[in-house]
Structures are given as structure tokens and as C-alpha cells.
XYZ file of C-alpha atoms in Angstrom:
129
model
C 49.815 -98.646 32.622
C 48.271 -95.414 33.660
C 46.770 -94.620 37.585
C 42.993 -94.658 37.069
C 41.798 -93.645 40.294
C 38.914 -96.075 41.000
C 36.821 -93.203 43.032
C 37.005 -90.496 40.167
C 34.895 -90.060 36.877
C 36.030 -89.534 32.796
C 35.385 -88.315 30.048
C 36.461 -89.601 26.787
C 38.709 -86.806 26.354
C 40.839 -87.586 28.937
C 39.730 -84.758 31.702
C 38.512 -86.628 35.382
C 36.385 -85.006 37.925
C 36.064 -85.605 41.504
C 33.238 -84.590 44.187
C 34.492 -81.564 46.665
C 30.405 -81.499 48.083
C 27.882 -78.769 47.438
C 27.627 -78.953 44.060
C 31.402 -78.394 43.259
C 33.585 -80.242 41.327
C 37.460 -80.795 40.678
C 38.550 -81.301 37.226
C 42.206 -81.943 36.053
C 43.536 -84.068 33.079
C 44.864 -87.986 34.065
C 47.730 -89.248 34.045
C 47.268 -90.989 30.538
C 46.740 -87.283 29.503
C 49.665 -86.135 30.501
C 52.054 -88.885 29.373
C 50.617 -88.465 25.868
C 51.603 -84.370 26.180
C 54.951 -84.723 28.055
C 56.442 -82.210 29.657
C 54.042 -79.004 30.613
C 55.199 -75.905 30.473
C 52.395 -73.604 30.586
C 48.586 -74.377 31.671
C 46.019 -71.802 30.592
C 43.040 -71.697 32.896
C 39.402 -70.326 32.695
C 38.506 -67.175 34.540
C 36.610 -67.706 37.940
C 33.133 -67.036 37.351
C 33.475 -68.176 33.720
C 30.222 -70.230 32.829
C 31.687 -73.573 30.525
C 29.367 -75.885 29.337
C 29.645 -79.841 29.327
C 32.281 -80.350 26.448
C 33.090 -77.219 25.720
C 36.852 -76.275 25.540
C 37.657 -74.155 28.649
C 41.786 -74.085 29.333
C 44.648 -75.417 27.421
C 47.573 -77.470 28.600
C 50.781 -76.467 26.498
C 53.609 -79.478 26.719
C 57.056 -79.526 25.246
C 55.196 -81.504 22.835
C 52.036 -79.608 21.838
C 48.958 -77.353 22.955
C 46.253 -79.473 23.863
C 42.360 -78.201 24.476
C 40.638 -79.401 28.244
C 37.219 -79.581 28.116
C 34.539 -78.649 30.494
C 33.255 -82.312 31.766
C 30.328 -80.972 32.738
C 28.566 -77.561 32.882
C 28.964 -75.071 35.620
C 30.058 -71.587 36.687
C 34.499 -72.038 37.422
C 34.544 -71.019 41.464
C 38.782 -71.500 41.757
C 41.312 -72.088 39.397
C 45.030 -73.684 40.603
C 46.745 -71.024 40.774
C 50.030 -72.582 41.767
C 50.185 -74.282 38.231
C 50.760 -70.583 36.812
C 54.970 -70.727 38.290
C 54.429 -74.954 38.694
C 52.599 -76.536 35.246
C 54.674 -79.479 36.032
C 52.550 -80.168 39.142
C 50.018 -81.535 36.388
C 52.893 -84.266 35.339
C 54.096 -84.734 39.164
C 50.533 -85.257 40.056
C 47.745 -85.178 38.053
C 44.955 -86.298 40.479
C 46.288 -84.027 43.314
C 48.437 -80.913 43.177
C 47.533 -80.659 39.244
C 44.136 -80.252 39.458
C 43.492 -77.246 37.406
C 40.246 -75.666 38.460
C 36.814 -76.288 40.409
C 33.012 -76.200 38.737
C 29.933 -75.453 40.448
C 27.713 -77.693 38.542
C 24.389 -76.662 37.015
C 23.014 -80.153 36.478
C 24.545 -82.481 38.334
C 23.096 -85.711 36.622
C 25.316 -84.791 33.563
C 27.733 -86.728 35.875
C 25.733 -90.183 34.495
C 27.553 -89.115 30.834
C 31.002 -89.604 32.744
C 32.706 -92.851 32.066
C 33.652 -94.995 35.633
C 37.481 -96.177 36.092
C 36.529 -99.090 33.880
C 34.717 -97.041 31.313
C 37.170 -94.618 31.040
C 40.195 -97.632 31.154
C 38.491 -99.485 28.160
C 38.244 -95.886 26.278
C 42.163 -95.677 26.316
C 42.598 -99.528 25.390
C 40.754 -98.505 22.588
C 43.329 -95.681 21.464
């Protein structure tokens, strides 16, 4: 069973998000995610100052297995990217909720947050797979 963390929120396409204050957010892809790609081998992130909007493909996670799309979870302007995953993509197997974050939104609209699925939500969503 995959590490939801309980403090965290989801969308249905597997991306989570966590609060940093101001207005920014950290996105990365869970752990479920990442088991169901395998191995990473190359991460391609937005550009800082890119503006994404709320499900809108932004970066893309290539695994041993295949290229996979990350979505925006919610709309923003991109204020950091990981850079470490450029020499490390495996951080984003190691540890998807810490050192495999993948980049940082400063949100537009923060109540799009209400469209993000809880722990539960977002545990029930992969049940469902």
C-alpha cells in the first residue's frame, strides 16, 4: 500500500501539493505515481516564471517504463523548479514527498485547492484503479 501523506492534497492524476505559505505551493507526483512508472531516469520541468493552469500538462516524468505527463494541480506562475532532480530523477522514487518534489507554484486562486482530493479522497481514487 502506497504512503498517502495525511497533511497533503491530490489530484486524480496522481500529482500532490503541499502549503510552503504566501501563496506558494509544492507539487511532486506520490508514491503510487511512481511505483506505476518505475525507475526515473529523466524529469522534465517547467521554466520558472512559466504560467500553468489547473490541469494543464506542465513537466514530464520519463521512467524505464514510459514518459508520463504531470499536471499543473492548480494554476499559478512556477517560482523554483528541483533542480537537483536534473543529475538525481531517482530522488522522485527515493522520495517522492520530500527530495522529489519537482517544482513550486505561486497560486492565482487559491480556493482551486477545494477541487483537490484529501488523503482519503485521493486513497479511494487509486482503489478505484
Amino acid at each position: 500500500m502506497s504512503n498517502i501523506p495525511s497533511e497533503l492534497k491530490y489530484a486524480s492524476s496522481h500529482e500532490w501539493v503541499r502549503a510552503e505559505g504566501e501563496g506558494v505551493f509544492t507539487v511532486g507526483i506520490t508514491e503510487h505515481a511512481q511505483e506505476l512508472l518505475g525507475d526515473m531516469v529523466f524529469v522534465d520541468l517547467p521554466d520558472v516564471d512559466d504560467e500553468v493552469d489547473a490541469g494543464e500538462d506542465c513537466a514530464v516524468a520519463e521512467s524505464v517504463k514510459a514518459a508520463s505527463d504531470i499536471y499543473a494541480p492548480i494554476t499559478g506562475t512556477i517560482v523554483e523548479i528541483n533542480e537537483e532532480l536534473e543529475d538525481s530523477p531517482e530522488s522522485v522514487n527515493n522520495d517522492p514527498y520530500g527530495d522529489g518534489w519537482l517544482f513550486k507554484v505561486k497560486a492565482s486562486d487559491e480556493s482551486e485547492l477545494a477541487n483537490l482530493l484529501d488523503a482519503e479522497g485521493y486513497k479511494n481514487s487509486i482503489d478505484e484503479d
